[in-house]
mmCIF file of C-alpha atoms in Angstrom:
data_model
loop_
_atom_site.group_PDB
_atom_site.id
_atom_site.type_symbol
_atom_site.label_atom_id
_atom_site.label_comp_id
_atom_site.label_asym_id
_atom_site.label_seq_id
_atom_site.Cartn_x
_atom_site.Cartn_y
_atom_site.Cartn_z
ATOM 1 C CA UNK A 1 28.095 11.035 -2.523
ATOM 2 C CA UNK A 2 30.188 13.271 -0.031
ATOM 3 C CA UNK A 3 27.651 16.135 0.309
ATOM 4 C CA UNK A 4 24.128 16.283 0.328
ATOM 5 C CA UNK A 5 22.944 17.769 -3.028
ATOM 6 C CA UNK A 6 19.054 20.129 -3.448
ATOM 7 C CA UNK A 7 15.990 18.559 -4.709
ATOM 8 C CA UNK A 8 14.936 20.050 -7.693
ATOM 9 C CA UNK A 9 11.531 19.685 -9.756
ATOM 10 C CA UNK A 10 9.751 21.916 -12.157
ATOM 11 C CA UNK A 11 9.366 25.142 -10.392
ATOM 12 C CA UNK A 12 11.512 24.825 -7.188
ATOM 13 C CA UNK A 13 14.502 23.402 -5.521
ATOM 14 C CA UNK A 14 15.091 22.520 -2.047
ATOM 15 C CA UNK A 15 18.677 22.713 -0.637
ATOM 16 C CA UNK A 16 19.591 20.290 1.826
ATOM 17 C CA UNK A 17 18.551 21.463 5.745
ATOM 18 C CA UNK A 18 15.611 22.775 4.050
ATOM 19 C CA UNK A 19 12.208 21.306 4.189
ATOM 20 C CA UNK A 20 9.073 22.793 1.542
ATOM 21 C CA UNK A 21 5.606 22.031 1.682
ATOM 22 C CA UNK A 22 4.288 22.535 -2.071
ATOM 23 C CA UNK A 23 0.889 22.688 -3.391
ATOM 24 C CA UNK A 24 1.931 21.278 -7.327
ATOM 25 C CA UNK A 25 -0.138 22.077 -10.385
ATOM 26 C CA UNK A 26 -0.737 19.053 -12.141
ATOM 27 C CA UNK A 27 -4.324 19.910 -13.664
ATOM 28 C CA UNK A 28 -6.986 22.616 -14.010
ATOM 29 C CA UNK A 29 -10.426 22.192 -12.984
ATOM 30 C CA UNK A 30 -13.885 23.407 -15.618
ATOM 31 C CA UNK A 31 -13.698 26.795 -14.416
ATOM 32 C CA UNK A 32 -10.189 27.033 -15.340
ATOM 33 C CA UNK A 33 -8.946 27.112 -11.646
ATOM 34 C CA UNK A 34 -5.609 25.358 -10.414
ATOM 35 C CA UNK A 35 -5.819 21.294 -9.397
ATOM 36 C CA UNK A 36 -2.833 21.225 -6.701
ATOM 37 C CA UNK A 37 -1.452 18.002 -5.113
ATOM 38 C CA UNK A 38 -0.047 18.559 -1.478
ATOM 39 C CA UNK A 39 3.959 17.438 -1.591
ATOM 40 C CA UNK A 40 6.247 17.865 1.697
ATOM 41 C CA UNK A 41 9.917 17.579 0.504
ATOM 42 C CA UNK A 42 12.174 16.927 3.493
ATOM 43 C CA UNK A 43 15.978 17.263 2.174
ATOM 44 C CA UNK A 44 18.288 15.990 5.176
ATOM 45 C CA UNK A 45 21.574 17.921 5.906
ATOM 46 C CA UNK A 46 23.167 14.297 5.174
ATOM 47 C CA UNK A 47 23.968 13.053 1.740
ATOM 48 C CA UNK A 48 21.753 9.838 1.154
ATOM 49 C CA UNK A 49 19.231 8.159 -1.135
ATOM 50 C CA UNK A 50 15.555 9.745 -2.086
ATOM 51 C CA UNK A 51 12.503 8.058 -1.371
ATOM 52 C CA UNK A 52 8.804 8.728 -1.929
ATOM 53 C CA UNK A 53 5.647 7.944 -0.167
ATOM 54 C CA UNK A 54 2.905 8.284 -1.849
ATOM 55 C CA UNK A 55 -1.360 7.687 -1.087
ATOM 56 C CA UNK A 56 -4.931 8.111 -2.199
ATOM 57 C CA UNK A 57 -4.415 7.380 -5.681
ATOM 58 C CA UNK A 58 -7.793 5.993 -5.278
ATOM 59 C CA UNK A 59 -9.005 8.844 -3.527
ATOM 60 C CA UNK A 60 -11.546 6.853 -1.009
ATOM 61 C CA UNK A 61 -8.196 5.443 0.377
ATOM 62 C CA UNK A 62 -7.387 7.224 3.374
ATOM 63 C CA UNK A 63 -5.382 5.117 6.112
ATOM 64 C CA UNK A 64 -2.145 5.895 4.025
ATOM 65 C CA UNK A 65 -2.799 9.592 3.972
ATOM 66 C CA UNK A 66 -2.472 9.873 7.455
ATOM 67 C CA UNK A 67 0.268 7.222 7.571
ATOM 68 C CA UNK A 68 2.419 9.880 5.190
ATOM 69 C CA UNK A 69 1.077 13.151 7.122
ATOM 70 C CA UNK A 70 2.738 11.896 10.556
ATOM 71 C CA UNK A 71 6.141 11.052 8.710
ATOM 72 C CA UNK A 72 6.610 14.533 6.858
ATOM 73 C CA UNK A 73 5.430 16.696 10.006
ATOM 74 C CA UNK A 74 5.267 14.546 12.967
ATOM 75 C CA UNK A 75 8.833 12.975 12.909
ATOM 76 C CA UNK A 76 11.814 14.520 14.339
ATOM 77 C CA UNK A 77 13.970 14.164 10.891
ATOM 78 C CA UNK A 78 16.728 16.814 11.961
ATOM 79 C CA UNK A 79 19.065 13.441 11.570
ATOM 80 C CA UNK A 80 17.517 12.297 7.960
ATOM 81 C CA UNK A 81 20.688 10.753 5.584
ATOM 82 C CA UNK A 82 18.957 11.489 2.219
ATOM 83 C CA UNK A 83 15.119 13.005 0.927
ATOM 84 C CA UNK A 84 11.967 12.190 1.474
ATOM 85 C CA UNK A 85 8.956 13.094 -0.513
ATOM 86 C CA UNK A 86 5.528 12.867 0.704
ATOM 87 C CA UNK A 87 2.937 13.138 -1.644
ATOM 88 C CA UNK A 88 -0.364 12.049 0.919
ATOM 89 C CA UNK A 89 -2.883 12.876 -1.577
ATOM 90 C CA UNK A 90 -2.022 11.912 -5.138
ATOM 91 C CA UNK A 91 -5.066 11.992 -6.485
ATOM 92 C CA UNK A 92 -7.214 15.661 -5.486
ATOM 93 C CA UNK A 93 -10.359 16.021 -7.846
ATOM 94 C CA UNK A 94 -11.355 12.003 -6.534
ATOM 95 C CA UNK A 95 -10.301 12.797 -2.555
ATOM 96 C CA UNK A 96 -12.173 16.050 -2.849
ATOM 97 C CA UNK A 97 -15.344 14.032 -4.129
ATOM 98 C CA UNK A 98 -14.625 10.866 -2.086
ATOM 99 C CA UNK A 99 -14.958 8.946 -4.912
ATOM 100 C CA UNK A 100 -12.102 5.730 -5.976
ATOM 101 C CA UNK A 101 -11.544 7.266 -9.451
ATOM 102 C CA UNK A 102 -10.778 10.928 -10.922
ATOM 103 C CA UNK A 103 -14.487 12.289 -11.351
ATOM 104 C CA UNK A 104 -13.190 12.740 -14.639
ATOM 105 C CA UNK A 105 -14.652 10.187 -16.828
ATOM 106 C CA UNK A 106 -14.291 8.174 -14.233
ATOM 107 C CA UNK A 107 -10.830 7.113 -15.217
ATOM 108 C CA UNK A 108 -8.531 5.444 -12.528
ATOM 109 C CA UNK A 109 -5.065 7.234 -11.838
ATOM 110 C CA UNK A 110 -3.714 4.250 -10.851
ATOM 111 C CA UNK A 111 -3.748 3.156 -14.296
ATOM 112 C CA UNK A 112 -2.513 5.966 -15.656
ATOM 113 C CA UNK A 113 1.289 5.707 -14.683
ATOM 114 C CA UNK A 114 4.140 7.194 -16.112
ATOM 115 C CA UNK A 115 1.691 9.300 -17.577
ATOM 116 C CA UNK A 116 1.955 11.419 -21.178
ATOM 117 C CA UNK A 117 1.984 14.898 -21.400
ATOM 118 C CA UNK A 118 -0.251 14.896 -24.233
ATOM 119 C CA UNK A 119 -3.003 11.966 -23.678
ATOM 120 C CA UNK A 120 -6.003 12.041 -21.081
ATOM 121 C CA UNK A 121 -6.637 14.064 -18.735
ATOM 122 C CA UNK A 122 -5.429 10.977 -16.289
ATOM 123 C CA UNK A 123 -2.430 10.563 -17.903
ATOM 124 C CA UNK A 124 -1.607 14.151 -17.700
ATOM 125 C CA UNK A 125 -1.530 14.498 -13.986
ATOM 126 C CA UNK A 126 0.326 11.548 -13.705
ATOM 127 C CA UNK A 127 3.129 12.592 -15.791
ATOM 128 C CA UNK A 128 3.249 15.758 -13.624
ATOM 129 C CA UNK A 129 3.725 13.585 -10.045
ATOM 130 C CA UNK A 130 5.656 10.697 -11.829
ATOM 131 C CA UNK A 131 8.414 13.003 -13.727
ATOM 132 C CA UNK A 132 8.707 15.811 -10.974
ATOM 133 C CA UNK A 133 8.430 13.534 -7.736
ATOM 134 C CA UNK A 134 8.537 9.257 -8.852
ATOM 135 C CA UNK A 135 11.069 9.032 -11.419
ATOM 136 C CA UNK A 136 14.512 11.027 -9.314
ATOM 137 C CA UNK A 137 13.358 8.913 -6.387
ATOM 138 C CA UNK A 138 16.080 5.438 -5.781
ATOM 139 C CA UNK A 139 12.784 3.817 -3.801
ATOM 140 C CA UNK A 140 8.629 4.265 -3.110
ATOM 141 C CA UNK A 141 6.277 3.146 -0.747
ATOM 142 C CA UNK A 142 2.762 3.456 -2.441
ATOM 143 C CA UNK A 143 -0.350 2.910 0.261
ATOM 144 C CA UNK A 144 -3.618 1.931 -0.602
ATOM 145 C CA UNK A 145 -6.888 0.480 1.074
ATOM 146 C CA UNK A 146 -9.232 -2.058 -0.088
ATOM 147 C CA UNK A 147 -11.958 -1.055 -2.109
ATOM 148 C CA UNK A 148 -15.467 0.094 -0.433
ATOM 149 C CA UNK A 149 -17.033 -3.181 1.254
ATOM 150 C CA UNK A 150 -13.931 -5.121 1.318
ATOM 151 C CA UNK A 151 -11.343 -5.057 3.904
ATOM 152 C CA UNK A 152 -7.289 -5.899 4.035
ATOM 153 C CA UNK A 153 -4.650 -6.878 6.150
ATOM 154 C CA UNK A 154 -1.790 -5.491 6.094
ATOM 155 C CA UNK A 155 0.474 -6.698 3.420
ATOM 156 C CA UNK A 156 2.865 -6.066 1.032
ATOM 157 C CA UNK A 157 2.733 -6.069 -3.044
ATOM 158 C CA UNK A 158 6.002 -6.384 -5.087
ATOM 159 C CA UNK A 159 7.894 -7.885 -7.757
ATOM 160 C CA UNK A 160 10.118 -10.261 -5.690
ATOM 161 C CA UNK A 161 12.034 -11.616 -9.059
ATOM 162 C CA UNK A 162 12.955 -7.983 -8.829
ATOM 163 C CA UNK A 163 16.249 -7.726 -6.773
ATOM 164 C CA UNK A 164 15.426 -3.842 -5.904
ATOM 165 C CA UNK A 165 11.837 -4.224 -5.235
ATOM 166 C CA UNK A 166 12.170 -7.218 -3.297
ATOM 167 C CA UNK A 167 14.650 -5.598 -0.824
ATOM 168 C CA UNK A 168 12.461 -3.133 -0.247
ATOM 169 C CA UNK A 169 9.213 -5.260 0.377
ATOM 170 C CA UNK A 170 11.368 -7.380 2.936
ATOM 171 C CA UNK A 171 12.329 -4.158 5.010
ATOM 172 C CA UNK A 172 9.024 -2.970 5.034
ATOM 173 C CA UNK A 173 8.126 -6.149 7.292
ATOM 174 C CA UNK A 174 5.155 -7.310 6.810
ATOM 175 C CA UNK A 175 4.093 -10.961 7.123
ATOM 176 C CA UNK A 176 2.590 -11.075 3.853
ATOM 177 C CA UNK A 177 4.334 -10.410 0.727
ATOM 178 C CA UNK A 178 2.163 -11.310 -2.461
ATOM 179 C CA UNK A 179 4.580 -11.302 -5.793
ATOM 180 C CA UNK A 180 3.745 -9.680 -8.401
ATOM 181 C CA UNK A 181 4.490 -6.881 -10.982
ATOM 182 C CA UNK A 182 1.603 -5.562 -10.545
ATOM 183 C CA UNK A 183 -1.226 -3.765 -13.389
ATOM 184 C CA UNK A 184 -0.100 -1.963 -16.555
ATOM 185 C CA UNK A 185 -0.441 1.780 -15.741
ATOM 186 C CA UNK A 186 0.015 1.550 -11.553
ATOM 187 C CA UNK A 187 2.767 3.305 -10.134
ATOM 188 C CA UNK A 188 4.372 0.361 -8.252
ATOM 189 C CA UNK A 189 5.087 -1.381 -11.833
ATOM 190 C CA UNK A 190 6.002 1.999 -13.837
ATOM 191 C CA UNK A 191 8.349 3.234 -11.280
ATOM 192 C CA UNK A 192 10.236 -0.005 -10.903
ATOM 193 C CA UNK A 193 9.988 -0.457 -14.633
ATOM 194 C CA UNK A 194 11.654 3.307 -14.463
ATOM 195 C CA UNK A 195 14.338 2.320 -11.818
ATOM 196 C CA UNK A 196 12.233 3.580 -9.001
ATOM 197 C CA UNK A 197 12.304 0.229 -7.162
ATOM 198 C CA UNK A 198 8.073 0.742 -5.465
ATOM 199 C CA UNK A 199 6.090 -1.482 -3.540
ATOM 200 C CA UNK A 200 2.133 -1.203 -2.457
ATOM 201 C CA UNK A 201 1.335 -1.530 1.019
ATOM 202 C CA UNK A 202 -1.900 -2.629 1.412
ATOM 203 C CA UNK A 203 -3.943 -2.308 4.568
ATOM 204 C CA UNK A 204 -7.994 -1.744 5.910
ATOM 205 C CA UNK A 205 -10.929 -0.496 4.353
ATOM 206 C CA UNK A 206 -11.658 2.733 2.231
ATOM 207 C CA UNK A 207 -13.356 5.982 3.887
ATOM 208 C CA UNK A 208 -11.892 5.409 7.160
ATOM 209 C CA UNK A 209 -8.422 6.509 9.534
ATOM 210 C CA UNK A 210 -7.688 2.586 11.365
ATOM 211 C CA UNK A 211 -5.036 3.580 13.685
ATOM 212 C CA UNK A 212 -3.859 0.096 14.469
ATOM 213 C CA UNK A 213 -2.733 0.336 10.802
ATOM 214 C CA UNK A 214 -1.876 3.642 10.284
ATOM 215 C CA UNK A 215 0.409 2.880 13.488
ATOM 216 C CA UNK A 216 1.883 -0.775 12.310
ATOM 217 C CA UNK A 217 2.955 0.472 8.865
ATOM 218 C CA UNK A 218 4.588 3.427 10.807
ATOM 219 C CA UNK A 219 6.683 1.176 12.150
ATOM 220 C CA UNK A 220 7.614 -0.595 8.954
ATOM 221 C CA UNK A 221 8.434 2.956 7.470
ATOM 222 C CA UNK A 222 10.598 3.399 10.307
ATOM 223 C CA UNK A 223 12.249 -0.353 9.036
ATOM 224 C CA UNK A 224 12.296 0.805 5.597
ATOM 225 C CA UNK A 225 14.468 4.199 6.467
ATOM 226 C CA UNK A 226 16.707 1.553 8.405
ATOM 227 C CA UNK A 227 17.108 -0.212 5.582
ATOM 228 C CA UNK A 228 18.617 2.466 3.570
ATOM 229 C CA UNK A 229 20.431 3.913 5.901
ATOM 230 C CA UNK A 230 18.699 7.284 6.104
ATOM 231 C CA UNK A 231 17.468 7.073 10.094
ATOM 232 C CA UNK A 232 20.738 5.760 11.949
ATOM 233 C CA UNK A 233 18.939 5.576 15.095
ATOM 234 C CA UNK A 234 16.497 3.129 13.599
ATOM 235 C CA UNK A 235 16.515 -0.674 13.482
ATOM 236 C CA UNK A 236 15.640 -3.068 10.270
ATOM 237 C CA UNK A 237 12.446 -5.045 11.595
ATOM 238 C CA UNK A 238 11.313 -9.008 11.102
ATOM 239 C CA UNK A 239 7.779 -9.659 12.068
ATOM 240 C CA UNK A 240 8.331 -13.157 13.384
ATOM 241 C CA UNK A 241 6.814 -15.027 10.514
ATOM 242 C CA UNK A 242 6.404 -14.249 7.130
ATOM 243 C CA UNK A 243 4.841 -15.697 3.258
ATOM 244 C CA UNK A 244 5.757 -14.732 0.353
ATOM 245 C CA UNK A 245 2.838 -15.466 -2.598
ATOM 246 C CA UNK A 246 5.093 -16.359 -5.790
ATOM 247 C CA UNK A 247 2.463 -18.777 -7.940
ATOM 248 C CA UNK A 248 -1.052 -18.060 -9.054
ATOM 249 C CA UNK A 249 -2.290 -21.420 -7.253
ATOM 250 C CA UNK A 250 -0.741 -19.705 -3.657
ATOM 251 C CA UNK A 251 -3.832 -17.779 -3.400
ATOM 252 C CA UNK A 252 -7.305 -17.503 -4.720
ATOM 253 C CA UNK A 253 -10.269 -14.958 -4.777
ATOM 254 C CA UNK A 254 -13.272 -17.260 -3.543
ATOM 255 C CA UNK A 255 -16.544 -15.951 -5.268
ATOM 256 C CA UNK A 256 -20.115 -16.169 -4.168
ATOM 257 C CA UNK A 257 -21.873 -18.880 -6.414
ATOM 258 C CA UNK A 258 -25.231 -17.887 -5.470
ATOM 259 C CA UNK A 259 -26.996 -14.515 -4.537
ATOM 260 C CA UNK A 260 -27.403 -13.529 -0.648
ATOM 261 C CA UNK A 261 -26.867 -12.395 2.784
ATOM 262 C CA UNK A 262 -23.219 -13.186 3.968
ATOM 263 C CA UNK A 263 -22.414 -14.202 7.389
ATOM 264 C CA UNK A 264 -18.810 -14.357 7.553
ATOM 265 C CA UNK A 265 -17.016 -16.879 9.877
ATOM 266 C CA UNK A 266 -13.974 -15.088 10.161
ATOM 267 C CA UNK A 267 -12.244 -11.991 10.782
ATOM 268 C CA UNK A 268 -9.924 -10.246 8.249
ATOM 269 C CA UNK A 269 -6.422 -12.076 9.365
ATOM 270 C CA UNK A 270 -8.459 -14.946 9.714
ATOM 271 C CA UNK A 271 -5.962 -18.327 9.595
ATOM 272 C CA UNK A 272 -8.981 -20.698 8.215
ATOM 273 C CA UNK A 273 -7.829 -24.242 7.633
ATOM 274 C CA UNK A 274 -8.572 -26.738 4.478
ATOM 275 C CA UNK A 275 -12.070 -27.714 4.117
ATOM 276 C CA UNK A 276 -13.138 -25.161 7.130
ATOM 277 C CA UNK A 277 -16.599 -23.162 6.658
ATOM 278 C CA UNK A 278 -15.556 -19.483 5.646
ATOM 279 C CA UNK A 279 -19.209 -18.435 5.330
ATOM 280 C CA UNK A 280 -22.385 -19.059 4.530
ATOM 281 C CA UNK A 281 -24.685 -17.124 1.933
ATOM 282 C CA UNK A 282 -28.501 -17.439 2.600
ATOM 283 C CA UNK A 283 -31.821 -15.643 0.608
ATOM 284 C CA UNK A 284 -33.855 -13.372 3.103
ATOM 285 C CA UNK A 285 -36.119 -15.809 4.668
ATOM 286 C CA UNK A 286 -32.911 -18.579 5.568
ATOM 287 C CA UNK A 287 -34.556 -20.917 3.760
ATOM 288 C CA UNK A 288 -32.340 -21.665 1.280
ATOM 289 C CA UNK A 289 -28.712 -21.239 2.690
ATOM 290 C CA UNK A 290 -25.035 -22.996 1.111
ATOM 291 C CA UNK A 291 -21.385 -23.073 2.769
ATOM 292 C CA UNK A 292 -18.033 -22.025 1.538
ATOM 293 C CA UNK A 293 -15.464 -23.862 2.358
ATOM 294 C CA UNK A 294 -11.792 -22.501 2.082
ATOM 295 C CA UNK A 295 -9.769 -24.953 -1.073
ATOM 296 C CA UNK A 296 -6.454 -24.856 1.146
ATOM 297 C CA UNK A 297 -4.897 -23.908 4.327
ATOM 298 C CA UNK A 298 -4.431 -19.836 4.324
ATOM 299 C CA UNK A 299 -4.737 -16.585 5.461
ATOM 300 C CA UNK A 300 -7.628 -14.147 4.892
ATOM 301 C CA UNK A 301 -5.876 -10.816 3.934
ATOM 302 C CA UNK A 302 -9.123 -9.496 2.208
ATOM 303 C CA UNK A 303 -12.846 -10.268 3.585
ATOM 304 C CA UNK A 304 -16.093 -8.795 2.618
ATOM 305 C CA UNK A 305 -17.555 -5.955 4.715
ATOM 306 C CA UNK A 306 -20.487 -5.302 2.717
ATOM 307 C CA UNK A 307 -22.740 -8.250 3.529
ATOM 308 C CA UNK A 308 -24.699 -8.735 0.629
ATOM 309 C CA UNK A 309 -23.946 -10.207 -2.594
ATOM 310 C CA UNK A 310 -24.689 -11.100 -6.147
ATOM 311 C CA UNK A 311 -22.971 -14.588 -7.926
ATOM 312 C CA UNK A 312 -19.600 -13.480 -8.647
ATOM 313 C CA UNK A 313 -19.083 -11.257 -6.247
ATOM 314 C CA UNK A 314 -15.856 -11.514 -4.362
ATOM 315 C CA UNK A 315 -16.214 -12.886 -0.403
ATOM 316 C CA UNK A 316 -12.074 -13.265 0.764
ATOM 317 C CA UNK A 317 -8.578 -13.113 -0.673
ATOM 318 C CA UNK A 318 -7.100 -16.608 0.603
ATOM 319 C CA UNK A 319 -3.131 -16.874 0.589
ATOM 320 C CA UNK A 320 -1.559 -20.510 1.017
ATOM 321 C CA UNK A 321 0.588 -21.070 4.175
ATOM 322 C CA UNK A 322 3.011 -23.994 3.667
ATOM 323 C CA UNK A 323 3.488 -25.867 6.919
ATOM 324 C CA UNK A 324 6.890 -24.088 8.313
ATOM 325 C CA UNK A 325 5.234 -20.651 8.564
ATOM 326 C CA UNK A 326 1.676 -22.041 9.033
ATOM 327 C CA UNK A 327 3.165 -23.453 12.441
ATOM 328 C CA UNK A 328 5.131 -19.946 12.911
ATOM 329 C CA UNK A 329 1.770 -18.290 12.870
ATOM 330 C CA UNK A 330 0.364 -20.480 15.325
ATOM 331 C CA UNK A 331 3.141 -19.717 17.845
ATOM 332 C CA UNK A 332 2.780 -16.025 16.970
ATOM 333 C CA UNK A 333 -0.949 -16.196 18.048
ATOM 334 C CA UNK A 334 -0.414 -17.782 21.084
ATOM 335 C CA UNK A 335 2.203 -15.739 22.247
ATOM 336 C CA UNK A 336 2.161 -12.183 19.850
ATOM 337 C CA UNK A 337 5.316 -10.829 18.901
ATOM 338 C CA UNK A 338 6.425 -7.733 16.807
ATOM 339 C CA UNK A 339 9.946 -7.485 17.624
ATOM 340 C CA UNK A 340 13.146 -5.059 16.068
ATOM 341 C CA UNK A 341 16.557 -7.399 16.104
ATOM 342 C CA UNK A 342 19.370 -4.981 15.756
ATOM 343 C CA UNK A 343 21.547 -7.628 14.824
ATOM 344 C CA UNK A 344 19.101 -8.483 11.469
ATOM 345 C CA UNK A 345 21.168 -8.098 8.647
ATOM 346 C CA UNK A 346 19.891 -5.952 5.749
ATOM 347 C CA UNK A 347 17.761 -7.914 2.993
ATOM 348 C CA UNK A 348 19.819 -5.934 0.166
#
């Protein structure tokens, strides 16, 4: 491409130099009223790819929000190669009720990707964000929390057997990829599936702004942009150690056998180590108490926040560390290190 070429979606076009900040129709409320999504299209002067970034699907999930707020109005972009379109608040009628689903049935949008034009309600507003803003984008960054009483590191979700998708997980940075192609319906696997190569970035806890994420994933933006060449004065970032999840035995969701109070052992980030106490679950009066014990050498990337529990109930998200990166983390926790190598080639 020799020239930078306009943006164009149902409606409206932005030329390159130009930068819109759109409220989008995708719905109408009961009383007939407009349902608007919030979408800042930045179209650099430069010819380069598009990319989206995209949050609050769920619409409890609020670290991302702010993570996609700072890029489209707090970044000096005067040099951006390329578009960027920031959709902070996918879902409105569930962010407006602080609620994880659309107050609509209670149907989850995040299972509503590419959408239909003439299904569900759900399905409808997804069709409106995935055709006009997903689907003319080359790559995606979709952030998300952990539900409410859970809590996640920072990580990465992707199809890694996909070429595309995997070279943009690995520029994102993160030191834990888990592979997958994710749920029928989510807008990671539909917009890769549509040759929208999309990772989720997960990272903290629902209802909340954590700015020790919301400022690390800022960074691996910044890596991402690198990546594709949009940002010249940006650098490609490794984050000293990393683990990519490929096999369903490389991590595990450890339930709660009995009923209880929780007292968790470790932190979200935890490194726990085979056969070491995670927690312990005990009735009211401690008089009946039982250990759980982590399977395998991992990493925590989800805990429990919500202390109490009924059997079944998910207590930690444990990812297997083989022995080279298990000893990388160790290093990295003696002595912390984020670090940007300039001379790091591209993962594409």
């Amino acid at each position: 491409m020799d020239e930078a070429e306009p943006f164009t979606y149902d409606g409206g076009r932005v030329d390159p130099g130009e930068t819109q900040n759109v409220r989008y129709t995708v719905s109408e409320t009961y009383m007939g009223d407009p349902v608007r999504t919030p979408v800042t299209i930045v179209n650099g002067e430069r010819p380069g790819p598009t990319g989206f970034l995209s949050a609050a699907a769920h619409g409890d999930e609020l670290n991302g929000i702010e993570v996609v707020r700072e890029v489209a109005h707090e970044w000096d972009l005067a040099e951006l190669a390329g578009t960027l379109v920031c959709l902070p608040v996918l879902n409105v009628p569930a962010f407006l009720a602080q609620e994880r689903y659309l107050p609509i049935y209670d149907r989850d949008l995040n299972r509503s990707f590419p959408g239909d034009p003439d299904s569900t309600s759900a399905k409808r507003m997804a069709h409106r964000v995935f055709r006009n803003f997903i689907a003319p984008c080359d790559f995606g960054l979709d952030f998300h929390t952990s539900t409410r009483g859970r809590t996640n590191t920072l990580h990465v979700r992707g199809d890694m057997a996909d070429e595309p998708v995997a070279r943009v997980a690995k520029a994102f940075a993160s030191n834990v990829i888990i592979s997958s192609e994710g749920p029928s319906g989510s807008l990671r696997r539909e917009a890769s599936r549509a040759g929208t190569p999309t990772i989720t970035v997960e990272m903290g806890e629902a209802h909340r702004f954590q700015r020790s994420f919301i400022d690390s994933a800022l960074e691996s933006v910044r890596s991402v942009l690198a990546e594709f060449s949009m940002l010249e004065s940006e650098v490609v970032q490794w984050p000293g150690w990393r683990t990519v999840i490929e096999n369903s035995d490389e991590k595990t969701w450890i339930r709660a056998d009995a009923g209880g109070l929780v007292d968790m052992h470790h932190e979200r980030g935890g490194l726990v180590y085979e056969d070491e106490i995670i927690c312990t679950i005990a009735n009211p009066f401690k008089t009946d108490s039982i250990t759980v014990r982590a399977p395998f050498t991992g990493l925590l990337v989800g805990v429990l926040e919500n202390p109490l529990v009924y059997p079944g109930n998910p207590l930690c998200h444990l990812v297997h560390l083989d022995e080279r990166t298990l000893r990388a983390l160790e290093r990295s926790r003696e002595e912390p290190v984020w670090s940007a190598h300039p001379e790091q080639p591209r993962s594409g």
